[in-house]
Coordinates of C-alpha atoms and ligand atoms in Angstrom, one line a residue:
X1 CA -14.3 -43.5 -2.7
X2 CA -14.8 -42.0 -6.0
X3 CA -11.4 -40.1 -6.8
X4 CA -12.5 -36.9 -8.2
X5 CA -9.3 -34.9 -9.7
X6 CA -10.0 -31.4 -10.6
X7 CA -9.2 -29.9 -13.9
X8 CA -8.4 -26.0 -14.4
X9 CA -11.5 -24.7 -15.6
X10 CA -13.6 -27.6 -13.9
X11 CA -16.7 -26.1 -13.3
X12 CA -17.2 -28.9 -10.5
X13 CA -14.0 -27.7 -9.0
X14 CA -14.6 -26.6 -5.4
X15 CA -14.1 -22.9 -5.4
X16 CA -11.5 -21.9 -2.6
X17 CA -12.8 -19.8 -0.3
X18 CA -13.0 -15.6 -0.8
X19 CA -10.9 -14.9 2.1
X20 CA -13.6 -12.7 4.1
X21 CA -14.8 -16.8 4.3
X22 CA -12.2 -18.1 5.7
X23 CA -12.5 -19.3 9.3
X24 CA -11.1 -17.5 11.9
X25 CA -7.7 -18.6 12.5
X26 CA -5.9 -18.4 16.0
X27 CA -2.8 -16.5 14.7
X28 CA -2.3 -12.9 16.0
X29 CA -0.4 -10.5 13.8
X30 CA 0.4 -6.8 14.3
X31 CA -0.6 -5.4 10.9
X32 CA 0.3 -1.9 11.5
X33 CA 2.6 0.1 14.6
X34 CA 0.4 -1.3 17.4
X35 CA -2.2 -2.7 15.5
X36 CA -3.4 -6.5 16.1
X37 CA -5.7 -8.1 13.7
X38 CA -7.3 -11.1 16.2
X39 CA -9.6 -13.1 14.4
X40 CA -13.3 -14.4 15.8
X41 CA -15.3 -16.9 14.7
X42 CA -18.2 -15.9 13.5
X43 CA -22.1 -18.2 11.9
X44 CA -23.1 -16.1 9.1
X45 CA -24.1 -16.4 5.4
X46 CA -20.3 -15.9 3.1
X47 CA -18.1 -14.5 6.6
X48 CA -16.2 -17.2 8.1
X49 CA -14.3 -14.3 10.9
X50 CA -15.1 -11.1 11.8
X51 CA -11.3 -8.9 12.8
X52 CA -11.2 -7.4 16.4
X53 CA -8.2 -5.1 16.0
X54 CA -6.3 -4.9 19.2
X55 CA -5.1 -1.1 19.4
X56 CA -2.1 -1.1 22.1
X57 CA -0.6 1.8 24.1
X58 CA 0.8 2.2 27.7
X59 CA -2.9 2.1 28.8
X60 CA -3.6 -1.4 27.3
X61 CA -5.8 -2.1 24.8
X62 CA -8.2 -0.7 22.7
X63 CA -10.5 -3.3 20.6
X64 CA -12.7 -2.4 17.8
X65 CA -15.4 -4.4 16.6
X66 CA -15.2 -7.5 19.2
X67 CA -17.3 -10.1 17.8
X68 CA -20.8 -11.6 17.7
X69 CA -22.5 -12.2 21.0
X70 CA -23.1 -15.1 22.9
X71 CA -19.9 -17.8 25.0
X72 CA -18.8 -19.2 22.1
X73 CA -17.6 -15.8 20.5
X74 CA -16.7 -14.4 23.9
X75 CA -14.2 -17.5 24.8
X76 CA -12.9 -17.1 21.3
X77 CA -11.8 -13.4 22.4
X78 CA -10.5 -14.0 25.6
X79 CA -8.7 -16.5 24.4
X80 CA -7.0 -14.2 21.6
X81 CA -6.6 -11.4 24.4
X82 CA -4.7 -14.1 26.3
X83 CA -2.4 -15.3 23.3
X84 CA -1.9 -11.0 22.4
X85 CA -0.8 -10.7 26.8
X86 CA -4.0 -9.2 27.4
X87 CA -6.6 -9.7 29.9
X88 CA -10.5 -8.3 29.3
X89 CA -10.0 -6.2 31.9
X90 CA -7.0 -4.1 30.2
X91 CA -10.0 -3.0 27.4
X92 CA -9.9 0.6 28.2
X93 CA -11.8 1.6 25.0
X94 CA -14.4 -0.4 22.5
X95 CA -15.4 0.6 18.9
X96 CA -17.9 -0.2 16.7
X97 CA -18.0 0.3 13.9
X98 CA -21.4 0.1 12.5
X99 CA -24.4 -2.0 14.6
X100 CA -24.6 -5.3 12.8
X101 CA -24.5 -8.1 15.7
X102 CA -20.8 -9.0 14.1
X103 CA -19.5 -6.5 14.9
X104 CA -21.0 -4.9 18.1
X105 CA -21.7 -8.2 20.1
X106 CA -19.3 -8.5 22.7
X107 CA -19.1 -5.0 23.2
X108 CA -21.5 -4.5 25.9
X109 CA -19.7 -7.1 27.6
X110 CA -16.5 -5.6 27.5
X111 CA -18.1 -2.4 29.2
X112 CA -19.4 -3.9 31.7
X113 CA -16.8 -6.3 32.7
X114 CA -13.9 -4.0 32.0
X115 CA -15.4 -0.2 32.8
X116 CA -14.5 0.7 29.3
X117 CA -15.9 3.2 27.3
X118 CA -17.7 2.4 24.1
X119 CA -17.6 4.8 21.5
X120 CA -20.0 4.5 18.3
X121 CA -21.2 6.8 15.8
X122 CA -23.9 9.3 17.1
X123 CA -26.7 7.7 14.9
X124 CA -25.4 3.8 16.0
X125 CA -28.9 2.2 16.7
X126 CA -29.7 1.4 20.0
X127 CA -32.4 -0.7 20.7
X128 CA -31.5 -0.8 24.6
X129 CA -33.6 2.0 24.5
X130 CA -37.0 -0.1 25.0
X131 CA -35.4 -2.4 27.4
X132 CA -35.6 0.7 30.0
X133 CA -39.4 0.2 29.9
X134 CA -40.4 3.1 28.2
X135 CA -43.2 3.1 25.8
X136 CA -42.9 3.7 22.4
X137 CA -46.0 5.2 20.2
X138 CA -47.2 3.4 17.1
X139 CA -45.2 5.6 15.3
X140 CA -41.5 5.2 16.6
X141 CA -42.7 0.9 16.7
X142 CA -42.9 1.3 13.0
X143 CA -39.6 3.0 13.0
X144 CA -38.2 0.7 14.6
X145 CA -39.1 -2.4 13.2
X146 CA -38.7 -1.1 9.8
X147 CA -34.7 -0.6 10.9
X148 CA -34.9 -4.0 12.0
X149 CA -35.7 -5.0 8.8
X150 CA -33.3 -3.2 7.5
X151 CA -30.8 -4.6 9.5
X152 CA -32.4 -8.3 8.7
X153 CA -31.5 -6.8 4.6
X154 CA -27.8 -6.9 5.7
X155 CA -25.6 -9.6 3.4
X156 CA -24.7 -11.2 6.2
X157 CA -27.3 -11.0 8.5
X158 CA -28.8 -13.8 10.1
X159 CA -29.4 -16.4 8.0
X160 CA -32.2 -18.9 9.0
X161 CA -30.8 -21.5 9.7
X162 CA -26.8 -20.1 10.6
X163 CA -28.3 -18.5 13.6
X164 CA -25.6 -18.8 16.4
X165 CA -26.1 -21.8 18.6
X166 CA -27.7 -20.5 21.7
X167 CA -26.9 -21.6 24.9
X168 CA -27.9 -21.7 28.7
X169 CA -25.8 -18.3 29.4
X170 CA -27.2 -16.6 26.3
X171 CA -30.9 -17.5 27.1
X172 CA -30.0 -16.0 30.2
X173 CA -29.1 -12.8 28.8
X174 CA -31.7 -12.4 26.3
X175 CA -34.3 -13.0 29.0
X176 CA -34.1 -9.9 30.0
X177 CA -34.8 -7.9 27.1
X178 CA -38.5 -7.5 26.6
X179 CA -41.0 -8.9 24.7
X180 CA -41.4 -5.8 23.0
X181 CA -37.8 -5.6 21.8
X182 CA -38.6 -9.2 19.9
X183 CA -41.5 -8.0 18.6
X184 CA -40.6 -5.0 16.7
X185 CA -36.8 -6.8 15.7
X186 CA -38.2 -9.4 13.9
X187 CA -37.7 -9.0 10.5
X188 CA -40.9 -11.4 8.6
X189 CA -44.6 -10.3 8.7
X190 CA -45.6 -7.4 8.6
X191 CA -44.9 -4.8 5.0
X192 CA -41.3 -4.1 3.2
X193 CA -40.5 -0.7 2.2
X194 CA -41.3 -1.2 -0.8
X195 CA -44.7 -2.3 -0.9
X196 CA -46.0 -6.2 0.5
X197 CA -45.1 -8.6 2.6
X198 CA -42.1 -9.4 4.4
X199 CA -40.8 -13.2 4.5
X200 CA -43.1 -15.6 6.0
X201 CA -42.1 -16.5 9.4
X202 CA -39.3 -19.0 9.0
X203 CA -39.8 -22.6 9.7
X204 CA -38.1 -22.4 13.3
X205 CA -40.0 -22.6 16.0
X206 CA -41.3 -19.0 16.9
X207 CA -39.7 -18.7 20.4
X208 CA -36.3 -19.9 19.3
X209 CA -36.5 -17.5 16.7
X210 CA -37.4 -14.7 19.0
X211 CA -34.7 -15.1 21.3
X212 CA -32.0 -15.4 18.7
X213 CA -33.3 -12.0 17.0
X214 CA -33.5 -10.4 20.5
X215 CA -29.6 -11.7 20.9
X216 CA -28.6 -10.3 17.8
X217 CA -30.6 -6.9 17.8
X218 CA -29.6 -5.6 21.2
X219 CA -26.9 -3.2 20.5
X220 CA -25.5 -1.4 23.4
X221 CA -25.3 2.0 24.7
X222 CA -22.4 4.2 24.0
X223 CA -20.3 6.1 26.2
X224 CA -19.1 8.4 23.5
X225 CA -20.8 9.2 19.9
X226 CA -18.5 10.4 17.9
X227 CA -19.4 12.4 14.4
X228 CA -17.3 12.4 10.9
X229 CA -14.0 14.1 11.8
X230 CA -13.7 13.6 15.7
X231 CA -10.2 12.6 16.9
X232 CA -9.8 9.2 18.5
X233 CA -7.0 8.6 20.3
X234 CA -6.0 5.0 20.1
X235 CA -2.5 3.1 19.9
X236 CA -0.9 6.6 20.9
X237 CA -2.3 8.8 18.3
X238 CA -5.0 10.6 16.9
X239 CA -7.7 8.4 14.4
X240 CA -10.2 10.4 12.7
X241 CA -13.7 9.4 12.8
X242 CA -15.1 9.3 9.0
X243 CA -18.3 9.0 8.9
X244 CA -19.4 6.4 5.9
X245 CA -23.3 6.0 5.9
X246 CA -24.4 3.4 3.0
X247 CA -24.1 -0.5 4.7
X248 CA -25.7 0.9 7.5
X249 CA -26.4 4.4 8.3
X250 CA -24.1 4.7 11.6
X251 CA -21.3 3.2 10.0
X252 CA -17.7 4.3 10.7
X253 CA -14.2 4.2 9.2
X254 CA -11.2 5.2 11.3
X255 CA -8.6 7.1 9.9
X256 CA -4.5 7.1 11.0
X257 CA -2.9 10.1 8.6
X258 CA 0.0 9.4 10.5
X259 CA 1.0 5.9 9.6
X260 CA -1.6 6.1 6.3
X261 CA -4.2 3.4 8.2
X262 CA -7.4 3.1 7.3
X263 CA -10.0 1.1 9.6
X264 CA -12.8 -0.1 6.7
X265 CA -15.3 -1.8 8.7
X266 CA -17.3 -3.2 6.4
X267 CA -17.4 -0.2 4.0
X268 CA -14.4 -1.1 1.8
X269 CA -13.7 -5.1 1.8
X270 CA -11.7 -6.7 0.1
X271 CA -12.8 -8.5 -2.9
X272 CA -16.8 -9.1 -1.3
X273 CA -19.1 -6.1 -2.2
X274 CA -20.4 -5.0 1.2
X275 CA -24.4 -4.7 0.9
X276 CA -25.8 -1.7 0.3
X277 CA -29.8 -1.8 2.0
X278 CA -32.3 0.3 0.8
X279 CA -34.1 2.0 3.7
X280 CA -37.3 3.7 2.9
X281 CA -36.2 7.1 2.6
X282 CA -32.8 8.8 1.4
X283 CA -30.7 7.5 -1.0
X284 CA -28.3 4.3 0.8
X285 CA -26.5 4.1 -2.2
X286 CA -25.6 7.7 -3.1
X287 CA -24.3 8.1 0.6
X288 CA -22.2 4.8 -0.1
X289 CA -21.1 6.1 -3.5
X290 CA -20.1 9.3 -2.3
X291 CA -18.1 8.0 1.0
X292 CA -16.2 5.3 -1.2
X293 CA -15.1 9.0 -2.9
X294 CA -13.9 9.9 0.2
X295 CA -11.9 7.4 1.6
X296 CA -10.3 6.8 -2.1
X297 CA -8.9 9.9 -2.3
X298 CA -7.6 10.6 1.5
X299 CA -4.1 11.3 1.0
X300 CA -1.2 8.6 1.4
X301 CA -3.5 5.3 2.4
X302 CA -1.1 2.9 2.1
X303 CA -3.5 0.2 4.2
X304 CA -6.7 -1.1 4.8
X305 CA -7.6 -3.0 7.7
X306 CA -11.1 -4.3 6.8
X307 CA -14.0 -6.0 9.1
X308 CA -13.6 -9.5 7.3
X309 CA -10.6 -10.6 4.7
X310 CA -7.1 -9.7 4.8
X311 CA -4.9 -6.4 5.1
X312 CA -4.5 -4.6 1.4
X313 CA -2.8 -2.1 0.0
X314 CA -4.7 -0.5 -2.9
X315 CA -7.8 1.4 -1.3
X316 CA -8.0 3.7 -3.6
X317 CA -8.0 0.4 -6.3
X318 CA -10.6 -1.7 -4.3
X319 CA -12.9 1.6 -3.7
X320 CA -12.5 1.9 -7.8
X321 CA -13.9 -1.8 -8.3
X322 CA -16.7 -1.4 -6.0
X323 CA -18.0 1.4 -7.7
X324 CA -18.0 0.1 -10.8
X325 CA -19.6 -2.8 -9.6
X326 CA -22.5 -0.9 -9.0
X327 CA -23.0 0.8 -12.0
X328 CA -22.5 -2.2 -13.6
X329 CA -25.6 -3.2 -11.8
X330 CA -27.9 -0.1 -12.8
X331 CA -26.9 -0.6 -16.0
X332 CA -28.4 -3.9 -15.6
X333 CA -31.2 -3.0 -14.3
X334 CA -32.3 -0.8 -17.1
X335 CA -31.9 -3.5 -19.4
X336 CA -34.2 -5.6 -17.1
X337 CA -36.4 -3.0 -16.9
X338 CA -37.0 -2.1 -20.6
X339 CA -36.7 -6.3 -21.3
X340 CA -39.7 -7.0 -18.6
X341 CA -41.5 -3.5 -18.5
X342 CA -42.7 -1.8 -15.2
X343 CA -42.2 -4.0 -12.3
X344 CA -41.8 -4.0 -8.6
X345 CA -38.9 -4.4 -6.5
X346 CA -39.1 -8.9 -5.7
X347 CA -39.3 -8.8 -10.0
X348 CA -36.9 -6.5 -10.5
X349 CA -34.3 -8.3 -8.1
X350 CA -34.8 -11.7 -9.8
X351 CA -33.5 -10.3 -12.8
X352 CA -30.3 -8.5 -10.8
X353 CA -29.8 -12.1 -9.2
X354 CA -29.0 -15.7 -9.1
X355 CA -31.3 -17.5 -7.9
X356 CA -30.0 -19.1 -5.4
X357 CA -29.5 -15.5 -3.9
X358 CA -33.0 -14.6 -4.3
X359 CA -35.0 -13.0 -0.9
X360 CA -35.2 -10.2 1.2
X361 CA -31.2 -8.9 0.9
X362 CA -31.3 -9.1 -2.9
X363 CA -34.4 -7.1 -2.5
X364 CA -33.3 -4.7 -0.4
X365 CA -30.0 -4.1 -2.5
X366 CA -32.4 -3.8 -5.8
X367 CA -34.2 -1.3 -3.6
X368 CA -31.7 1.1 -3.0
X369 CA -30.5 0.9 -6.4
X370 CA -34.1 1.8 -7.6
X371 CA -34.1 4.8 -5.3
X372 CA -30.9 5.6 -6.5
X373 CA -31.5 5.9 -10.1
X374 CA -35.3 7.3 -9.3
X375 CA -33.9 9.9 -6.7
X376 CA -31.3 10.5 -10.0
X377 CA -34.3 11.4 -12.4
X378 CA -33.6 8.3 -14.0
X379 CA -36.4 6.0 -12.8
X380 CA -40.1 6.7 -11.9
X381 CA -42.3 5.0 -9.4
X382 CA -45.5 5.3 -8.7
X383 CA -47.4 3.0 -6.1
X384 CA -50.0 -0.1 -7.2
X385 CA -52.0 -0.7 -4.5
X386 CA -49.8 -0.8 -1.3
X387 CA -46.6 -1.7 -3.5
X388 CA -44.3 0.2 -5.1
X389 CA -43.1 0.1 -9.2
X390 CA -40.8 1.5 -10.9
X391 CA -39.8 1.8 -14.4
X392 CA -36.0 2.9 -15.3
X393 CA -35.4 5.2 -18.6
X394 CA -33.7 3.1 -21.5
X395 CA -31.0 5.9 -21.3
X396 CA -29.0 7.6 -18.1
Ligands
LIG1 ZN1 -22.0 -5.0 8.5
LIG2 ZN1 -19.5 -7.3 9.0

């Protein structure tokens, strides 16, 4: 065995991992008054655990985000439940935060199992919708599929080849969502947003890829959509709903002014920089900006439960970082822009990124910073045949 001793500063060092990668660990703690953080093991690109937090009160248990789908996660939970005293059935209430299949997986599950109700934000994307047979025109299919891209833009959406393992049970389940739900949720062929192709079909064999995407892209339907500011009522007192489009669209924060709590989801995270997809129309990262603002500067946060990583104190710190993270990242974009001249979105994100980070999320990302700065006056696009480029002024 070669004895390989690393040196601070070793660039051959292993890196330890960020801690939203660490993998989920049994242990239960109560994080805040009647707050567990239960961790689930989770297959995707840079996440090693996705947080259920267990909300308690003389009711049982309220969970939010519960996990990907599929035995493996589900076991995982009700195995945590058990450790916590808690059976699936005492679930009287599910959130999700935002629909990525991380977070909103085992919900339906819960709902059904347990009678719970499942409360999302009203614009949560349900793609449940088709399964009732009803037939979408052209125009909503386009929709559609270009939010499942979209969704395929997420950082940590399904990776290739870190799809979850499927098994007998979940080809059971997926079964039964139609063909047409596959269809339009697969995220290669077809155009990008921006202008060409999507990815080339990956090199899985097409049914097992259609399966998987039908597992991961069949959110469920809520029982209660809440909008920014509704009350929640969870671990004996009122949350507030803050609605904090920018990851996705739907997504949600909950709020505890009482005990200075803040739910993050995946808006505020740790030390990763949650991935900001450009969508086609709007501004992604304007909306992401300008929530950040607002969950900095509620008063008296003294803790942020995030989606993946640790509890931390400093909100109002981590929200600071983030941001300047991102204009660091205009800023570089102008330079790549003047350096390389007018280009198009896949150019453009090679100069934003590593390459070993290259593809469709870097793209997407690059995207909504385009918009951004364009939708700012400070970029302007104009479309060569089918695809879109842009040119960003040398100044802000
Ligand atoms: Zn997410
Ligand atoms: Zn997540």
């Amino acid at each position: 065995m070669t004895d390989v001793v690393s040196r601070p500063g070793d660039p051959k060092a292993p890196r330890p991992p960020k801690q939203e990668q660490e993998r989920a660990s049994e242990e239960i703690t109560e994080v805040a008054p009647g707050v567990l953080r239960m961790q689930l093991p989770i297959w995707l690109p840079g996440l090693g655990h996705v947080n259920m937090y267990g909300l308690m009160d003389d009711r049982g248990l309220a969970v939010v985000d519960p996990g990907l789908p599929g035995p493996s996660s589900w076991k995982a939970l009700k195995s945590r439940l058990a450790s916590a005293g808690y059976k699936v059935k005492d679930i009287h209430t599910v959130v999700v935060t935002h629909s990525h299949p991380d977070h909103f997986g085992a919900a339906g599950r819960i709902k059904k199992e347990a009678g719970a109700s499942l409360i999302a934000h009203k614009a949560f994307t349900t793609w449940s919708l088709q399964r009732g047979g009803a037939t979408l025109s052209e125009v909503d299919a386009e929709r559609m599929e270009q939010e499942a891209i979209d969704e395929a833009a997420h950082y940590h959406g399904p990776s290739l080849d870190e799809l979850p393992a499927l098994d007998d049970d979940d080809h059971a389940a997926i079964d039964e969502i139609t063909t047409e739900t596959q269809r339009m949720s697969v995220p290669w062929g077809g155009t990008t947003p921006w202008g060409g192709s999507k990815h080339p079909h990956p090199p899985l064999s097409r049914r097992m890829m259609f399966r998987a995407m039908r597992l991961l892209f069949a959110p469920p339907d809520p029982t209660r959509r809440v909008r920014h500011g509704s009350p929640i009522r969870l671990a004996g007192r009122d949350w507030l709903a803050l609605h904090t489009p920018g990851h996705t669209l739907d997504h949600l924060c909950l709020y505890d002014p009482e005990n200075g709590v803040l739910l993050s989801g995946d808006h505020v995270l740790p030390t990763i920089t949650p991935h900001i997809a450009g969508s086609g129309q709007g501004d992604a990262l304007n909306s992401y900006l300008a929530t950040l603002d607002l969950v900095g500067s509620l008063d008296d946060v003294r803790l942020g439960l995030p989606a993946h990583g640790h509890p931390f104190a400093d909100v109002p710190g981590r929200v600071e970082s983030i941001k300047e993270h991102h204009f660091e990242r205009m800023e570089k974009l102008r330079a790549a822009s003047l350096a390389i001249g007018p280009a198009g979105v896949v150019a453009l994100s090679h100069e934003l990124f590593p390459e070993k980070h290259w593809g469709v999320m870097a793209e997407s990302e690059t995207f909504a910073h385009l918009e951004h700065l364009r939708q700012s006056g400070d970029a302007e696009r104009w479309d060569d045949d089918g695809a879109y480029v842009y040119r960003v002024a040398a100044v802000g």
